[in-house]
PDB file of C-alpha atoms and ligand atoms in Angstrom:
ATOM      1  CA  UNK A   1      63.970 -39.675 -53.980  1.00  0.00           C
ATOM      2  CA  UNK A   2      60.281 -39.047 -54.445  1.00  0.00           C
ATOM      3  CA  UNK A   3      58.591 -35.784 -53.274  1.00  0.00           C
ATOM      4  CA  UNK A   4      55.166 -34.942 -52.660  1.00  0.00           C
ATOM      5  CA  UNK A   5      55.481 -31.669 -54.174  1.00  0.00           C
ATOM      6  CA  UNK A   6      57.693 -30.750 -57.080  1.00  0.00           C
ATOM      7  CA  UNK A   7      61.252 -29.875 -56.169  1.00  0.00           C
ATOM      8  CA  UNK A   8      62.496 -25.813 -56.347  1.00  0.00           C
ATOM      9  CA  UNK A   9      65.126 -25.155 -59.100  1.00  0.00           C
ATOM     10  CA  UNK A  10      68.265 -24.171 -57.293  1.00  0.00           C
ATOM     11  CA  UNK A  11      69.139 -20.425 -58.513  1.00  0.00           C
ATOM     12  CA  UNK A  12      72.382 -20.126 -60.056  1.00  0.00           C
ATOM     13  CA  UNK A  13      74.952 -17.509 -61.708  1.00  0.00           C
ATOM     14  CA  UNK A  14      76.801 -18.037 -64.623  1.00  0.00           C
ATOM     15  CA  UNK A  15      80.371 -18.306 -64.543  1.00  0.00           C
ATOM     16  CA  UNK A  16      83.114 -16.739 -66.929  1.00  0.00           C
ATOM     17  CA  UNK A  17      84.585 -19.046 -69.826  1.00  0.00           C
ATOM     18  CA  UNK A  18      82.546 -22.380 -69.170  1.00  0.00           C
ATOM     19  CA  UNK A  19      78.978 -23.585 -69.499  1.00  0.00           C
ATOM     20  CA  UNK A  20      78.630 -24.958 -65.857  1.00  0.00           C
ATOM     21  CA  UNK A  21      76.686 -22.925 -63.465  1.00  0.00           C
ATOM     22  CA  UNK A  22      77.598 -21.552 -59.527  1.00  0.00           C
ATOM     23  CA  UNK A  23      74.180 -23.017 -57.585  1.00  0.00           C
ATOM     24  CA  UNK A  24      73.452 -20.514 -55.488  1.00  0.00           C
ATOM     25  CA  UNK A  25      73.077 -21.969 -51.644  1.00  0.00           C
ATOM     26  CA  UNK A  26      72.438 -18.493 -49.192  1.00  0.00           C
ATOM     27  CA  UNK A  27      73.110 -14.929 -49.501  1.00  0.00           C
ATOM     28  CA  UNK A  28      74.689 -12.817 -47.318  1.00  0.00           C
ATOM     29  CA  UNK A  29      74.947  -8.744 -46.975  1.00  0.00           C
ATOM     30  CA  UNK A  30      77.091  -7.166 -44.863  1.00  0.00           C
ATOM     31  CA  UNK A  31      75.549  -3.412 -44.231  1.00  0.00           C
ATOM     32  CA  UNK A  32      77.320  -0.213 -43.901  1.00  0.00           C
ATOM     33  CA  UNK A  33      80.652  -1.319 -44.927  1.00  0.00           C
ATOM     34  CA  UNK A  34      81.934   1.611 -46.277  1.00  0.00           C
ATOM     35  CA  UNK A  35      82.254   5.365 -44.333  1.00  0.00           C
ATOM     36  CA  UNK A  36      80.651   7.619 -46.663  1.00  0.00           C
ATOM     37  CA  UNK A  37      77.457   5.029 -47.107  1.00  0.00           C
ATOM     38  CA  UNK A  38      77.142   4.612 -43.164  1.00  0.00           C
ATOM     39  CA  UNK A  39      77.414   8.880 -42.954  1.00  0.00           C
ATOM     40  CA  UNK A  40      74.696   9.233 -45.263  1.00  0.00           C
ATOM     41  CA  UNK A  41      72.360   6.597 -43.834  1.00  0.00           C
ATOM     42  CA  UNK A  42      73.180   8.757 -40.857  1.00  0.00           C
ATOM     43  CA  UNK A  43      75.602   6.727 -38.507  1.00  0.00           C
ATOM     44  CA  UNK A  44      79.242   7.650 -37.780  1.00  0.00           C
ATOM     45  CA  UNK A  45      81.384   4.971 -39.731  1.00  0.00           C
ATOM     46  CA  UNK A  46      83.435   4.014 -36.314  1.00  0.00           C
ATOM     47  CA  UNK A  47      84.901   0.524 -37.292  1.00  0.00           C
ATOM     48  CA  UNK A  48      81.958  -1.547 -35.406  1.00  0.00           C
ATOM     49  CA  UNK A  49      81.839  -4.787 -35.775  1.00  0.00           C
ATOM     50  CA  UNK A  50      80.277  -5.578 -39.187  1.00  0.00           C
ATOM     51  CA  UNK A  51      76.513  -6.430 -39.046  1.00  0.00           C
ATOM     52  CA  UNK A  52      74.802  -9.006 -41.737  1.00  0.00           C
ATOM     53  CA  UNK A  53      71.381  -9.910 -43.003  1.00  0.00           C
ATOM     54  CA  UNK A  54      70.536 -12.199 -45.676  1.00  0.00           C
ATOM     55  CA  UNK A  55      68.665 -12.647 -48.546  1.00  0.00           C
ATOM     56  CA  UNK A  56      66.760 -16.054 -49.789  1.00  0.00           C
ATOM     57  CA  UNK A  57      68.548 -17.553 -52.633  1.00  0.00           C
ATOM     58  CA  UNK A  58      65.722 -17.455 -55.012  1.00  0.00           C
ATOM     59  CA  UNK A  59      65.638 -13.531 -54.870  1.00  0.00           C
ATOM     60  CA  UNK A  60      68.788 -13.980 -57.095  1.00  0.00           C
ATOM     61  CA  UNK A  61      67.985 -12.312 -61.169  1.00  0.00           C
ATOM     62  CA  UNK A  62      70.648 -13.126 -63.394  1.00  0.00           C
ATOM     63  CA  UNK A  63      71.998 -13.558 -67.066  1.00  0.00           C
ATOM     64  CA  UNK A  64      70.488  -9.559 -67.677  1.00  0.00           C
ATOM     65  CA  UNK A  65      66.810 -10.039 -66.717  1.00  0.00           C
ATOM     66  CA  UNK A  66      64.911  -7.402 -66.489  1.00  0.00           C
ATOM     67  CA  UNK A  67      64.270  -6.351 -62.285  1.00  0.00           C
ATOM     68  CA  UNK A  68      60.678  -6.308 -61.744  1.00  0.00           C
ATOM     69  CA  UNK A  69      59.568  -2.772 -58.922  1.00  0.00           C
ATOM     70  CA  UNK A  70      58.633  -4.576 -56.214  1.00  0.00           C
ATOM     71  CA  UNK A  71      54.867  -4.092 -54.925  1.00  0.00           C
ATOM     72  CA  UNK A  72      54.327  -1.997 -51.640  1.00  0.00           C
ATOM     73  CA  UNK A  73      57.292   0.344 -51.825  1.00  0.00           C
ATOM     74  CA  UNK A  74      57.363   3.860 -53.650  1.00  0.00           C
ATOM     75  CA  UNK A  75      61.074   4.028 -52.761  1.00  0.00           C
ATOM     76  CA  UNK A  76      62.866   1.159 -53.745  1.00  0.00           C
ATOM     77  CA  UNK A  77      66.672   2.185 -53.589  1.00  0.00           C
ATOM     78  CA  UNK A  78      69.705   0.820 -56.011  1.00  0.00           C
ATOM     79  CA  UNK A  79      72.843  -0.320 -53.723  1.00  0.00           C
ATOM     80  CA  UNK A  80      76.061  -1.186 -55.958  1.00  0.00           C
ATOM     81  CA  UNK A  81      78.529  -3.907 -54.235  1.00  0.00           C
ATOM     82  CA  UNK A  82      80.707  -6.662 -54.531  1.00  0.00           C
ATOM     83  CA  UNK A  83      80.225  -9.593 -54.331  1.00  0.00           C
ATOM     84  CA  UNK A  84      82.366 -12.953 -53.150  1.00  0.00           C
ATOM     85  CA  UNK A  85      81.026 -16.235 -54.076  1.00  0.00           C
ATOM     86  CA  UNK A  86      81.881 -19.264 -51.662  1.00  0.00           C
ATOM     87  CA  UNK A  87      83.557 -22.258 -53.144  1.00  0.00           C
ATOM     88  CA  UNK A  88      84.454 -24.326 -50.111  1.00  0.00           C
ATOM     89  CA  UNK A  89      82.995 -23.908 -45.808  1.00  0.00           C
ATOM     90  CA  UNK A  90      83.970 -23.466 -43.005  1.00  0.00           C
ATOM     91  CA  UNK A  91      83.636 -22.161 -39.329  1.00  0.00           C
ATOM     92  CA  UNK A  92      85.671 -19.874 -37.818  1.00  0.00           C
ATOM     93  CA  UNK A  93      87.546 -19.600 -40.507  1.00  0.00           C
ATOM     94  CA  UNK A  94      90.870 -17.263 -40.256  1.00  0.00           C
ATOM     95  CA  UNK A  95      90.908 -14.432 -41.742  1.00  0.00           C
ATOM     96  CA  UNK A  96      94.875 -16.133 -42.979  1.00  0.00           C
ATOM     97  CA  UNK A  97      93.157 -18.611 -44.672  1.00  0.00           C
ATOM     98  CA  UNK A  98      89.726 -16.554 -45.721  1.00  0.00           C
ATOM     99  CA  UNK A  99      90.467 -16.609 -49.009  1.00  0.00           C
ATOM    100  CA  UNK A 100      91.241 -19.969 -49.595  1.00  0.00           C
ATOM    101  CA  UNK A 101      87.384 -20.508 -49.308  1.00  0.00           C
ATOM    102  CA  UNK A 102      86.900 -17.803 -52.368  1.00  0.00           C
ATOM    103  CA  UNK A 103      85.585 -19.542 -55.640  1.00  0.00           C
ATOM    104  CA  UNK A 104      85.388 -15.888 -57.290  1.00  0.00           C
ATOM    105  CA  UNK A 105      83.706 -13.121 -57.217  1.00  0.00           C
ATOM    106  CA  UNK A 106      80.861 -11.289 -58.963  1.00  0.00           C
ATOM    107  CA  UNK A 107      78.764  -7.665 -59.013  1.00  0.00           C
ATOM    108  CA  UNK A 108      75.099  -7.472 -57.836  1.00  0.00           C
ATOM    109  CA  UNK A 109      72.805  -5.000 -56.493  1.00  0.00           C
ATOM    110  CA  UNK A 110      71.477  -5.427 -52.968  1.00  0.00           C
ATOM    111  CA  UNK A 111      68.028  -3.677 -53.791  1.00  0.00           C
ATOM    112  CA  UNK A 112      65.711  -2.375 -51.390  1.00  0.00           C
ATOM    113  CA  UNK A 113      62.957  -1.104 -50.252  1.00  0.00           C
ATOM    114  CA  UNK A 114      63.972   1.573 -48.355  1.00  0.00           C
ATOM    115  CA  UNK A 115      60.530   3.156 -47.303  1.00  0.00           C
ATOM    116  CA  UNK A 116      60.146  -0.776 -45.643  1.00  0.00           C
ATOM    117  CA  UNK A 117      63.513  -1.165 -44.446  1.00  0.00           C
ATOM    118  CA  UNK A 118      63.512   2.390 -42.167  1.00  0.00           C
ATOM    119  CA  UNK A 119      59.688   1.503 -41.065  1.00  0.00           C
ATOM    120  CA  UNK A 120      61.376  -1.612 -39.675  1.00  0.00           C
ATOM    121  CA  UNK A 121      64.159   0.150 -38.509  1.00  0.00           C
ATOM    122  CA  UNK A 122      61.947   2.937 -36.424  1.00  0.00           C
ATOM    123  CA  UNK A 123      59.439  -0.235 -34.778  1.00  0.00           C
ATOM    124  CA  UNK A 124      62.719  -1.997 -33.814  1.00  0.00           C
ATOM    125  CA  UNK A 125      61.052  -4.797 -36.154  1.00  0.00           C
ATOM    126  CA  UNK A 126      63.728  -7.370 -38.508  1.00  0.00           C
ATOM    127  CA  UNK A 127      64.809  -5.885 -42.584  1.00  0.00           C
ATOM    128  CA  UNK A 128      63.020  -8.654 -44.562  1.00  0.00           C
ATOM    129  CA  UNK A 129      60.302  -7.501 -45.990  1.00  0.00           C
ATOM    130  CA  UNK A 130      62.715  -3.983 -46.948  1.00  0.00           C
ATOM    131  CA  UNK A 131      65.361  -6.318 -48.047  1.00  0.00           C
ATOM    132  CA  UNK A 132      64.704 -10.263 -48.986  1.00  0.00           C
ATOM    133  CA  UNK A 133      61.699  -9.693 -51.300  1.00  0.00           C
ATOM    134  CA  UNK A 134      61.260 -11.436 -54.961  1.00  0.00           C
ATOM    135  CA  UNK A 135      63.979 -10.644 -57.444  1.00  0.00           C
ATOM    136  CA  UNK A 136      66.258  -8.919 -54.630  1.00  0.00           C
ATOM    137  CA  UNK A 137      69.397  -9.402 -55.632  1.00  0.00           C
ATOM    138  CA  UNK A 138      70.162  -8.595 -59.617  1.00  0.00           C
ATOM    139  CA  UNK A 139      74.045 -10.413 -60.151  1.00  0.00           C
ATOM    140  CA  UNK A 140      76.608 -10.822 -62.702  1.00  0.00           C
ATOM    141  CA  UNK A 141      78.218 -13.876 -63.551  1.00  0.00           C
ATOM    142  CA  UNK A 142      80.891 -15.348 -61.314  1.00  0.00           C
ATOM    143  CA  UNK A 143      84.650 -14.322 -62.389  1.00  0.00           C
ATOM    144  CA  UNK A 144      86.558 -17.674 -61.144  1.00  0.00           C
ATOM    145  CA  UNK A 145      89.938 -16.622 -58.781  1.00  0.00           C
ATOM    146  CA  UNK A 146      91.698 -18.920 -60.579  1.00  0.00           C
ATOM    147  CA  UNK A 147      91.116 -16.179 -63.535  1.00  0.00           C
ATOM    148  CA  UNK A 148      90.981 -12.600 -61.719  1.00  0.00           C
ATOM    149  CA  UNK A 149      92.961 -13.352 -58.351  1.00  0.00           C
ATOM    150  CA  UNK A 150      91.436 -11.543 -55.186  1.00  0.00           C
ATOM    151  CA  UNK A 151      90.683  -7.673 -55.988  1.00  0.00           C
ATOM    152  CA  UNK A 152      91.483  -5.646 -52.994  1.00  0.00           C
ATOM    153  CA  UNK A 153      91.295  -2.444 -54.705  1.00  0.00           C
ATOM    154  CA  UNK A 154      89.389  -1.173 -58.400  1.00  0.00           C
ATOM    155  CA  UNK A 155      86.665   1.594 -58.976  1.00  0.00           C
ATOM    156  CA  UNK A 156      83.075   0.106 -58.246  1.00  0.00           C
ATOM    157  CA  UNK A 157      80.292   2.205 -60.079  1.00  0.00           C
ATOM    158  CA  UNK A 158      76.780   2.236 -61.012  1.00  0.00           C
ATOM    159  CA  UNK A 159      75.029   3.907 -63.420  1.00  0.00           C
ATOM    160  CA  UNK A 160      71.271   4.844 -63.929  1.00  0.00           C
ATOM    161  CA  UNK A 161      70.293   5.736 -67.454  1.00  0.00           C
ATOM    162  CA  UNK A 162      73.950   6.489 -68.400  1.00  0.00           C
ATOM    163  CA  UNK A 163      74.110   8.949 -65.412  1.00  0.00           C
ATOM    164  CA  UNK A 164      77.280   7.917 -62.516  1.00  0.00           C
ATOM    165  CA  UNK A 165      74.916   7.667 -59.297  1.00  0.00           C
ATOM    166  CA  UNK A 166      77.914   5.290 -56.990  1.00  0.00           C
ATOM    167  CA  UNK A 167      81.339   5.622 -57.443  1.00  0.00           C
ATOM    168  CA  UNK A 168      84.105   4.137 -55.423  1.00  0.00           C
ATOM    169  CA  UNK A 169      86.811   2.064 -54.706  1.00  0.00           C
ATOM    170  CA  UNK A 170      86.872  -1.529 -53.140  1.00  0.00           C
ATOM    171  CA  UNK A 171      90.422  -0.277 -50.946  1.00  0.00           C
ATOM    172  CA  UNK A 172      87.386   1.951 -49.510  1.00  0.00           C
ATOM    173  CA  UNK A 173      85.752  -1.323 -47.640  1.00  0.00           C
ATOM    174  CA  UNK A 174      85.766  -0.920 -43.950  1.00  0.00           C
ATOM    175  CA  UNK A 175      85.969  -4.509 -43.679  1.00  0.00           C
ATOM    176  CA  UNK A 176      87.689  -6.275 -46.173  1.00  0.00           C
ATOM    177  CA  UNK A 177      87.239  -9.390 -48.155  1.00  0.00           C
ATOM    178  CA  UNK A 178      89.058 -11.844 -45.806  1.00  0.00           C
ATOM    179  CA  UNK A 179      87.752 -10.217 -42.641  1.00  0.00           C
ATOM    180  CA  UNK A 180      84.208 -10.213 -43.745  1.00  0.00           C
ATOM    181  CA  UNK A 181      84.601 -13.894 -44.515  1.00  0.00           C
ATOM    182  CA  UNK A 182      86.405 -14.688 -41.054  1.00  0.00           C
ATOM    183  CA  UNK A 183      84.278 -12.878 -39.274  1.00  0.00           C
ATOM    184  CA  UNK A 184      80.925 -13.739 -41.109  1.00  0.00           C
ATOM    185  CA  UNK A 185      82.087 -17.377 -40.024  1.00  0.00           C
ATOM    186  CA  UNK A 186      81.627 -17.321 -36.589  1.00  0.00           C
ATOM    187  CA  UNK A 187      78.414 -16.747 -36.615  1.00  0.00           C
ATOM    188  CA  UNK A 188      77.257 -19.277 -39.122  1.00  0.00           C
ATOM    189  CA  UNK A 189      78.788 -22.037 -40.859  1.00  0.00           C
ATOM    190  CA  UNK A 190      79.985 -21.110 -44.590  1.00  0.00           C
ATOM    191  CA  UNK A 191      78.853 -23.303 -47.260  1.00  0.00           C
ATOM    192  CA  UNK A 192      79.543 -23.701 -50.902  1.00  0.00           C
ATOM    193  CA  UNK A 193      77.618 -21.660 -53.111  1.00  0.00           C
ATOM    194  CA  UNK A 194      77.081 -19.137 -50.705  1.00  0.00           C
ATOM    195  CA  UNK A 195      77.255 -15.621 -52.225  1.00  0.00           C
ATOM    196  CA  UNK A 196      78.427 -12.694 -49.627  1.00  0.00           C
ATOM    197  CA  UNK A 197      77.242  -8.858 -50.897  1.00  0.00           C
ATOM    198  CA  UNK A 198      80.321  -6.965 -49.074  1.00  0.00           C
ATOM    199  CA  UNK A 199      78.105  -3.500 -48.944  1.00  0.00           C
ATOM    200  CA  UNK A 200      77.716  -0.390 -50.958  1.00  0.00           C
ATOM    201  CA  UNK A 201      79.672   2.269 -51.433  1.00  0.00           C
ATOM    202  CA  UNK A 202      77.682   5.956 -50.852  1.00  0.00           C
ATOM    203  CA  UNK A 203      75.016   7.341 -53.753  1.00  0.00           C
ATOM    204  CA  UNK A 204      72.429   5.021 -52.640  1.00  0.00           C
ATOM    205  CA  UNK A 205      69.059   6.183 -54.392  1.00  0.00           C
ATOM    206  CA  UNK A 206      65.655   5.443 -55.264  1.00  0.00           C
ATOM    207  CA  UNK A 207      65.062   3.905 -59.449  1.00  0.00           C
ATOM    208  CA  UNK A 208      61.798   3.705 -61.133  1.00  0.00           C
ATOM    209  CA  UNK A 209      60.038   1.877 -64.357  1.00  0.00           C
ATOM    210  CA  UNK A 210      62.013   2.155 -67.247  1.00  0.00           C
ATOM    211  CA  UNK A 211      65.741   2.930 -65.648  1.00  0.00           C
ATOM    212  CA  UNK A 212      68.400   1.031 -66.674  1.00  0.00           C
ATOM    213  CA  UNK A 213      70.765  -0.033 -64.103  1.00  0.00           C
ATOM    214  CA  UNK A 214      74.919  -0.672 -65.405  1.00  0.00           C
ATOM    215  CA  UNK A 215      77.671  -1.021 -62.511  1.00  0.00           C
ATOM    216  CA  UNK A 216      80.930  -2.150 -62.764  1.00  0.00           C
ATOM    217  CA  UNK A 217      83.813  -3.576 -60.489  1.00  0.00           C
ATOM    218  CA  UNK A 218      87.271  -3.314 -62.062  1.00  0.00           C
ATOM    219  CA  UNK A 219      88.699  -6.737 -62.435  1.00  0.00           C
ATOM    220  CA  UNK A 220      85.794  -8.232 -61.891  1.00  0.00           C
ATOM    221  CA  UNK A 221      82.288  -7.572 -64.144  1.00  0.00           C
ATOM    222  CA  UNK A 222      79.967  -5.621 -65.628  1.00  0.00           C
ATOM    223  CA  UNK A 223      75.654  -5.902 -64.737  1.00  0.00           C
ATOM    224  CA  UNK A 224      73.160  -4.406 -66.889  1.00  0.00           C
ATOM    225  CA  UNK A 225      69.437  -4.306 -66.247  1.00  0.00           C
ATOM    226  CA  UNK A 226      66.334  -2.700 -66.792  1.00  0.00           C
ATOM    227  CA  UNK A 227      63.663  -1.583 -63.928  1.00  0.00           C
ATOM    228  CA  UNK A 228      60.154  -2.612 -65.332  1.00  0.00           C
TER     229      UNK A 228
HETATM  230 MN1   MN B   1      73.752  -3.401 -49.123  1.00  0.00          MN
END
């Protein structure tokens, strides 16, 4: 294949206990999937239907490099989540079978620019620009099933500067793994390599230059990064 213009690298996460790489195809985020983050964003956690929005691929930073503050935001806010990495598609998918399509699962950190995101919010406007911008989505490596299983319960926690800012458990999901999955299938086709953020548990909160950013899921990872 020749192309006029030189092709884009495909992103990609490391994976636990090999040298071969997950290529990263779309990312998904579910939002306000757990009750004490919807209360404090100010919406009564009633089991809605869940809600997504995505992220492009590229705004993936990986293997601990450092986040760059994003231009045209003085409130750029750290949110702490899950996240499920897609190893085989589907549509429609049951929520039976949802985990079938699970290659494993990692930690990342849906950032955001919240000043944006509620601009967009108040003008009835879409989340990109408060959401999918450059270096959006810090993640871990990829923890294979095979190795870890399917966590449906472990703390999840982040850390600024040594300091416990989120702290939760995964049984704490509104909607779980499988029925994210199911669900997030009917309304587009699943692909391998796509990465699903399942939402963040309450403490969201604005970082600056110089913080450095640890979370953790039980069973699953560690991320460490600096904001510079
Ligand atoms: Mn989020």
């Amino acid at each position: 294949m020749e192309y006029v213009i030189t092709p884009p690298p495909v992103p990609t996460l490391p994976v636990e206990g090999t040298e071969a790489r997950f290529p990263v195809h779309r990312i998904y985020c579910v939002g306000r999937n757990y009750a004490e983050h919807a209360r404090e964003m100010g919406h009564d956690p009633t089991r809605e239907p869940p809600f997504f929005f995505l992220k492009p691929a590229d705004a993936i930073v990986t293997d601990g490099a450092d986040f760059p503050y994003p231009p045209l935001s003085k409130d750029v806010h750290h949110e702490m989540e899950l996240v499920v990495a897609i190893g085989k598609g589907g549509a429609n998918i049951p929520v039976e079978k949802a985990l079938e399509h699970v290659y494993g699962y990692a930690v990342g950190l849906d950032m955001t620019r919240r000043d944006l995101q509620g601009e967009a919010k108040k003008l009835g406007r879409p989340w990109d620009t408060g959401k999918g911008f450059d270096a959006s989505a810090p993640c871990s490596s990829v923890a294979p099933a095979s190795k870890i299983g399917h966590p449906s319960k472990g703390a999840i926690w982040l850390k600024v500067n040594g300091e416990t800012r989120q702290s939760s458990d995964l049984s704490q999901l509104i909607w779980n793994i499988p029925e994210t999955i199911a669900y997030l299938s009917t309304l587009f086709t699943l692909a391998p390599g796509d990465l699903i953020f399942s939402g963040t548990p309450a403490g969201v909160a604005a970082v600056k230059k110089g913080d450095v950013l640890e979370g953790r899921v039980e069973g699953v990872g560690t991320i460490k990064f600096k904001v510079v």
